[in-house]
mmCIF file of C-alpha atoms in Angstrom:
data_model
loop_
_atom_site.group_PDB
_atom_site.id
_atom_site.type_symbol
_atom_site.label_atom_id
_atom_site.label_comp_id
_atom_site.label_asym_id
_atom_site.label_seq_id
_atom_site.Cartn_x
_atom_site.Cartn_y
_atom_site.Cartn_z
ATOM 1 C CA MET T 14 -3.832 16.522 -16.487
ATOM 2 C CA GLU T 15 -6.071 19.005 -14.805
ATOM 3 C CA THR T 16 -9.490 17.225 -13.830
ATOM 4 C CA SER T 17 -12.826 19.128 -13.491
ATOM 5 C CA PRO T 18 -14.289 20.591 -10.444
ATOM 6 C CA ARG T 19 -16.930 18.400 -8.716
ATOM 7 C CA ILE T 20 -20.563 19.122 -10.516
ATOM 8 C CA GLY T 21 -22.026 21.440 -8.312
ATOM 9 C CA ARG T 22 -18.743 22.974 -6.307
ATOM 10 C CA PRO T 23 -19.477 27.026 -6.190
ATOM 11 C CA ARG T 24 -17.532 29.033 -8.335
ATOM 12 C CA ASP T 25 -16.018 31.929 -6.358
ATOM 13 C CA PRO T 26 -16.181 35.077 -7.607
ATOM 14 C CA GLY T 27 -13.811 36.610 -5.743
ATOM 15 C CA LYS T 28 -11.170 34.143 -6.879
ATOM 16 C CA ASP T 29 -11.877 34.995 -10.527
ATOM 17 C CA HIS T 30 -11.332 38.704 -9.829
ATOM 18 C CA ALA T 31 -8.380 38.268 -7.850
ATOM 19 C CA VAL T 32 -7.163 36.453 -10.993
ATOM 20 C CA LEU T 33 -7.682 38.766 -13.800
ATOM 21 C CA VAL T 34 -6.385 41.900 -11.364
ATOM 22 C CA ALA T 35 -3.509 39.895 -11.013
ATOM 23 C CA ALA T 36 -2.936 39.362 -14.774
ATOM 24 C CA ARG T 37 -3.369 43.107 -15.579
ATOM 25 C CA ARG T 38 -1.037 44.523 -13.184
ATOM 26 C CA LEU T 39 1.686 41.780 -14.665
ATOM 27 C CA LEU T 40 0.950 42.638 -17.988
ATOM 28 C CA ARG T 41 1.856 46.312 -16.925
ATOM 29 C CA GLU T 42 4.448 45.689 -14.709
ATOM 30 C CA VAL T 43 6.608 42.524 -16.586
ATOM 31 C CA GLY T 44 4.613 42.076 -19.826
ATOM 32 C CA TYR T 45 3.416 39.531 -21.939
ATOM 33 C CA GLN T 46 5.972 36.723 -21.539
ATOM 34 C CA GLN T 47 6.795 36.907 -18.323
ATOM 35 C CA THR T 48 3.028 36.806 -17.349
ATOM 36 C CA THR T 49 2.700 33.522 -16.779
ATOM 37 C CA ILE T 50 -0.122 30.909 -15.015
ATOM 38 C CA SER T 51 2.886 30.814 -12.163
ATOM 39 C CA ALA T 52 3.338 34.460 -11.935
ATOM 40 C CA ILE T 53 -0.387 35.169 -11.847
ATOM 41 C CA ALA T 54 -1.124 32.507 -9.173
ATOM 42 C CA ARG T 55 1.809 33.508 -7.013
ATOM 43 C CA ARG T 56 0.220 37.233 -7.293
ATOM 44 C CA SER T 57 -3.360 36.394 -6.550
ATOM 45 C CA ASN T 58 -2.915 33.959 -4.182
ATOM 46 C CA VAL T 59 -5.005 31.553 -6.432
ATOM 47 C CA SER T 60 -3.064 28.041 -6.682
ATOM 48 C CA ALA T 61 -2.623 27.244 -10.539
ATOM 49 C CA PRO T 62 -5.148 23.880 -10.558
ATOM 50 C CA ALA T 63 -7.539 26.155 -9.838
ATOM 51 C CA ILE T 64 -6.893 29.074 -12.113
ATOM 52 C CA TYR T 65 -7.323 25.995 -14.583
ATOM 53 C CA ARG T 66 -10.180 24.532 -13.771
ATOM 54 C CA ARG T 67 -11.598 28.284 -14.563
ATOM 55 C CA TRP T 68 -9.358 29.189 -17.665
ATOM 56 C CA PRO T 69 -8.249 26.257 -20.126
ATOM 57 C CA THR T 70 -5.041 28.109 -21.287
ATOM 58 C CA ARG T 71 -2.805 31.157 -20.374
ATOM 59 C CA GLU T 72 -3.533 32.707 -23.623
ATOM 60 C CA ALA T 73 -7.241 32.015 -22.460
ATOM 61 C CA LEU T 74 -6.803 34.150 -19.181
ATOM 62 C CA LEU T 75 -4.968 37.042 -20.630
ATOM 63 C CA GLU T 76 -7.782 37.479 -23.224
ATOM 64 C CA ASP T 77 -10.129 37.571 -20.515
ATOM 65 C CA ALA T 78 -8.024 40.321 -18.837
ATOM 66 C CA VAL T 79 -7.594 42.459 -21.254
ATOM 67 C CA HIS T 80 -11.252 42.062 -23.457
ATOM 68 C CA GLY T 81 -13.116 40.666 -21.268
ATOM 69 C CA PRO T 82 -16.671 42.219 -20.254
ATOM 70 C CA GLY T 83 -15.920 42.704 -16.912
ATOM 71 C CA ALA T 84 -12.648 44.586 -17.930
ATOM 72 C CA HIS T 85 -14.518 47.999 -18.293
ATOM 73 C CA ARG T 86 -17.968 49.106 -18.185
ATOM 74 C CA LEU T 87 -20.055 49.783 -20.908
ATOM 75 C CA PRO T 88 -21.667 53.003 -21.415
ATOM 76 C CA GLU T 89 -25.657 53.185 -20.333
ATOM 77 C CA ALA T 90 -27.971 54.836 -23.222
ATOM 78 C CA THR T 91 -29.134 58.333 -23.052
ATOM 79 C CA ASP T 92 -31.320 60.708 -25.155
ATOM 80 C CA ASP T 93 -28.072 62.012 -27.336
ATOM 81 C CA LEU T 94 -26.350 59.260 -29.914
ATOM 82 C CA ARG T 95 -23.825 61.893 -30.806
ATOM 83 C CA ALA T 96 -23.089 62.170 -27.134
ATOM 84 C CA ASP T 97 -23.280 58.326 -26.719
ATOM 85 C CA LEU T 98 -20.690 57.340 -29.335
ATOM 86 C CA ALA T 99 -18.645 59.515 -28.033
ATOM 87 C CA THR T 100 -18.854 57.415 -24.478
ATOM 88 C CA TRP T 101 -18.272 54.515 -26.843
ATOM 89 C CA VAL T 102 -15.207 55.882 -28.273
ATOM 90 C CA ARG T 103 -13.490 56.529 -25.017
ATOM 91 C CA VAL T 104 -14.562 53.638 -23.517
ATOM 92 C CA PHE T 105 -12.906 51.559 -26.696
ATOM 93 C CA LEU T 106 -9.935 54.093 -26.322
ATOM 94 C CA SER T 107 -9.354 53.570 -22.811
ATOM 95 C CA ARG T 108 -9.396 49.358 -22.979
ATOM 96 C CA SER T 109 -7.099 49.651 -26.113
ATOM 97 C CA ALA T 110 -4.420 52.396 -24.331
ATOM 98 C CA SER T 111 -4.399 50.997 -21.039
ATOM 99 C CA PRO T 112 -1.032 48.893 -19.918
ATOM 100 C CA ALA T 113 -2.447 45.872 -19.914
ATOM 101 C CA ALA T 114 -2.978 46.125 -23.360
ATOM 102 C CA ARG T 115 -0.969 47.775 -24.715
ATOM 103 C CA ALA T 116 1.503 44.923 -23.480
ATOM 104 C CA GLY T 117 -0.463 42.088 -24.046
ATOM 105 C CA VAL T 118 -2.279 42.801 -27.241
ATOM 106 C CA PRO T 119 0.242 42.155 -29.412
ATOM 107 C CA GLY T 120 1.619 38.900 -27.779
ATOM 108 C CA LEU T 121 -2.187 37.373 -28.032
ATOM 109 C CA LEU T 122 -2.820 38.167 -32.128
ATOM 110 C CA ALA T 123 0.521 36.628 -32.246
ATOM 111 C CA ASP T 124 0.324 33.632 -30.512
ATOM 112 C CA ILE T 125 -3.417 33.047 -32.355
ATOM 113 C CA ARG T 126 -2.778 30.167 -34.864
ATOM 114 C CA THR T 127 -6.124 28.093 -35.384
ATOM 115 C CA ASP T 128 -9.559 29.162 -35.977
ATOM 116 C CA ALA T 129 -10.574 28.045 -32.885
ATOM 117 C CA ASP T 130 -8.528 30.444 -31.600
ATOM 118 C CA ARG T 131 -9.338 33.870 -33.475
ATOM 119 C CA ALA T 132 -13.262 32.301 -32.496
ATOM 120 C CA ARG T 133 -12.598 32.513 -28.870
ATOM 121 C CA LEU T 134 -11.103 35.976 -29.054
ATOM 122 C CA LEU T 135 -13.800 37.324 -31.486
ATOM 123 C CA SER T 136 -16.410 35.687 -28.969
ATOM 124 C CA LEU T 137 -15.577 37.910 -26.723
ATOM 125 C CA GLN T 138 -16.529 41.012 -28.212
ATOM 126 C CA ASP T 139 -20.077 39.357 -28.595
ATOM 127 C CA PRO T 140 -21.743 41.031 -24.964
ATOM 128 C CA VAL T 141 -20.290 44.610 -26.323
ATOM 129 C CA ARG T 142 -21.564 44.003 -29.676
ATOM 130 C CA ALA T 143 -24.715 43.039 -29.484
ATOM 131 C CA ALA T 144 -24.383 46.584 -26.689
ATOM 132 C CA PHE T 145 -23.416 48.565 -29.601
ATOM 133 C CA THR T 146 -26.248 47.451 -31.909
ATOM 134 C CA ALA T 147 -28.904 47.662 -29.272
ATOM 135 C CA ARG T 148 -27.932 51.587 -28.727
ATOM 136 C CA ILE T 149 -27.706 51.944 -33.074
ATOM 137 C CA GLU T 150 -31.286 50.577 -33.353
ATOM 138 C CA LEU T 151 -32.585 52.385 -30.474
ATOM 139 C CA ALA T 152 -31.621 55.441 -32.396
ATOM 140 C CA ALA T 153 -33.060 54.199 -35.251
ATOM 141 C CA ASP T 154 -36.271 53.624 -33.627
ATOM 142 C CA ARG T 155 -36.627 56.915 -32.165
ATOM 143 C CA GLY T 156 -36.139 58.635 -35.308
ATOM 144 C CA GLU T 157 -33.155 59.736 -34.420
ATOM 145 C CA ILE T 158 -31.117 58.354 -37.695
ATOM 146 C CA PRO T 159 -32.846 56.610 -40.509
ATOM 147 C CA GLY T 160 -32.877 53.043 -40.681
ATOM 148 C CA PRO T 161 -32.035 50.571 -41.850
ATOM 149 C CA VAL T 162 -28.486 50.831 -40.426
ATOM 150 C CA ASP T 163 -25.357 48.915 -40.660
ATOM 151 C CA ALA T 164 -24.642 48.813 -36.888
ATOM 152 C CA ALA T 165 -22.117 45.785 -37.599
ATOM 153 C CA THR T 166 -19.993 48.015 -40.159
ATOM 154 C CA LEU T 167 -20.222 50.780 -37.554
ATOM 155 C CA PHE T 168 -18.784 48.666 -34.868
ATOM 156 C CA GLU T 169 -15.601 47.002 -36.322
ATOM 157 C CA ILE T 170 -14.870 51.044 -37.871
ATOM 158 C CA LEU T 171 -15.304 51.788 -33.709
ATOM 159 C CA THR T 172 -13.506 48.672 -32.616
ATOM 160 C CA GLY T 173 -10.154 48.815 -35.418
ATOM 161 C CA THR T 174 -9.850 52.426 -35.300
ATOM 162 C CA THR T 175 -9.369 52.784 -31.143
ATOM 163 C CA SER T 176 -7.568 49.427 -31.291
ATOM 164 C CA ILE T 177 -5.042 51.166 -33.523
ATOM 165 C CA ARG T 178 -4.754 54.079 -31.610
ATOM 166 C CA GLY T 179 -4.619 53.347 -28.111
ATOM 167 C CA LEU T 180 -2.085 50.586 -29.277
ATOM 168 C CA THR T 181 0.353 53.112 -30.971
ATOM 169 C CA GLN T 182 -0.288 56.280 -29.497
ATOM 170 C CA GLY T 183 -1.750 55.755 -26.228
ATOM 171 C CA GLY T 184 -4.151 58.361 -24.677
ATOM 172 C CA ALA T 185 -2.295 61.124 -26.168
ATOM 173 C CA GLY T 186 -4.433 64.061 -27.659
ATOM 174 C CA ALA T 187 -8.037 61.794 -26.475
ATOM 175 C CA ASP T 188 -9.948 64.710 -26.338
ATOM 176 C CA ALA T 189 -9.905 65.437 -29.720
ATOM 177 C CA PHE T 190 -9.505 62.174 -31.322
ATOM 178 C CA VAL T 191 -13.288 60.924 -29.504
ATOM 179 C CA ALA T 192 -14.710 64.329 -31.174
ATOM 180 C CA ALA T 193 -13.471 63.625 -34.621
ATOM 181 C CA LEU T 194 -14.257 59.907 -34.506
ATOM 182 C CA ALA T 195 -17.526 59.938 -32.704
ATOM 183 C CA GLY T 196 -18.868 62.565 -35.223
ATOM 184 C CA ALA T 197 -17.683 60.487 -37.776
ATOM 185 C CA LEU T 198 -19.724 57.464 -36.571
ATOM 186 C CA TYR T 199 -22.378 59.834 -36.354
ATOM 187 C CA VAL T 200 -22.329 61.065 -39.836
ATOM 188 C CA LEU T 201 -22.106 57.142 -40.669
ATOM 189 C CA ALA T 202 -25.007 56.211 -38.541
ATOM 190 C CA ALA T 203 -27.296 58.937 -40.393
ATOM 191 C CA HIS T 204 -26.360 58.130 -44.074
ATOM 192 C CA GLY T 205 -26.748 54.502 -42.629
ATOM 193 C CA ASP T 206 -29.004 53.565 -45.558
ATOM 194 C CA GLU T 207 -26.096 54.505 -47.823
ATOM 195 C CA LEU T 208 -23.444 52.454 -45.814
ATOM 196 C CA ALA T 209 -25.758 49.614 -45.945
ATOM 197 C CA VAL T 210 -25.840 49.411 -49.793
ATOM 198 C CA GLU T 211 -21.996 50.076 -50.311
ATOM 199 C CA VAL T 212 -21.167 47.403 -47.885
ATOM 200 C CA LYS T 213 -23.393 44.981 -49.840
ATOM 201 C CA GLU T 214 -21.826 46.379 -53.301
ATOM 202 C CA SER T 215 -18.770 45.763 -51.754
ATOM 203 C CA GLU T 216 -19.280 42.153 -50.728
ATOM 204 C CA SER T 217 -20.989 41.103 -53.927
#
């Protein structure tokens, strides 16, 4: 059984980066099943025990490689909500359309067997969800859109739609898709009070 590193032992971020880069490249080159810890260790020059000290399972490592906050830089807020929504759509589409995501996500979803697995996968989106929610709330505070706004539903639409599009079609027709989805999200955000009421009624 692997033992934990000594208390106070510094963690080398360079090794973390090397492992994640190796995992993404292997997903792209050989696919999900062949992207094993042994293969990642060989490619990254980081030992398997060192990898397991950082990630408890292969699935946790691959989830971080595909979905982790370090995989893609989050958009910064500007004074134009519609433009910002387009940037968010493009970022999420790029994430889902990446070779690593298209190779890894179907396998990761197939390997989810417990509530803990689902919770771990969802938790990777927490920083991204918080950043998106903050941008929507900022727009409401500025008077760009009326409040209250159901940012959670907007985020689900953003992530779900871009995931399906990216995984099934890659980056084909990206510009038109980004413009269409960003426009739809803006309209929904501008009618946020109505959206919130409809969601509450559907849940009751």
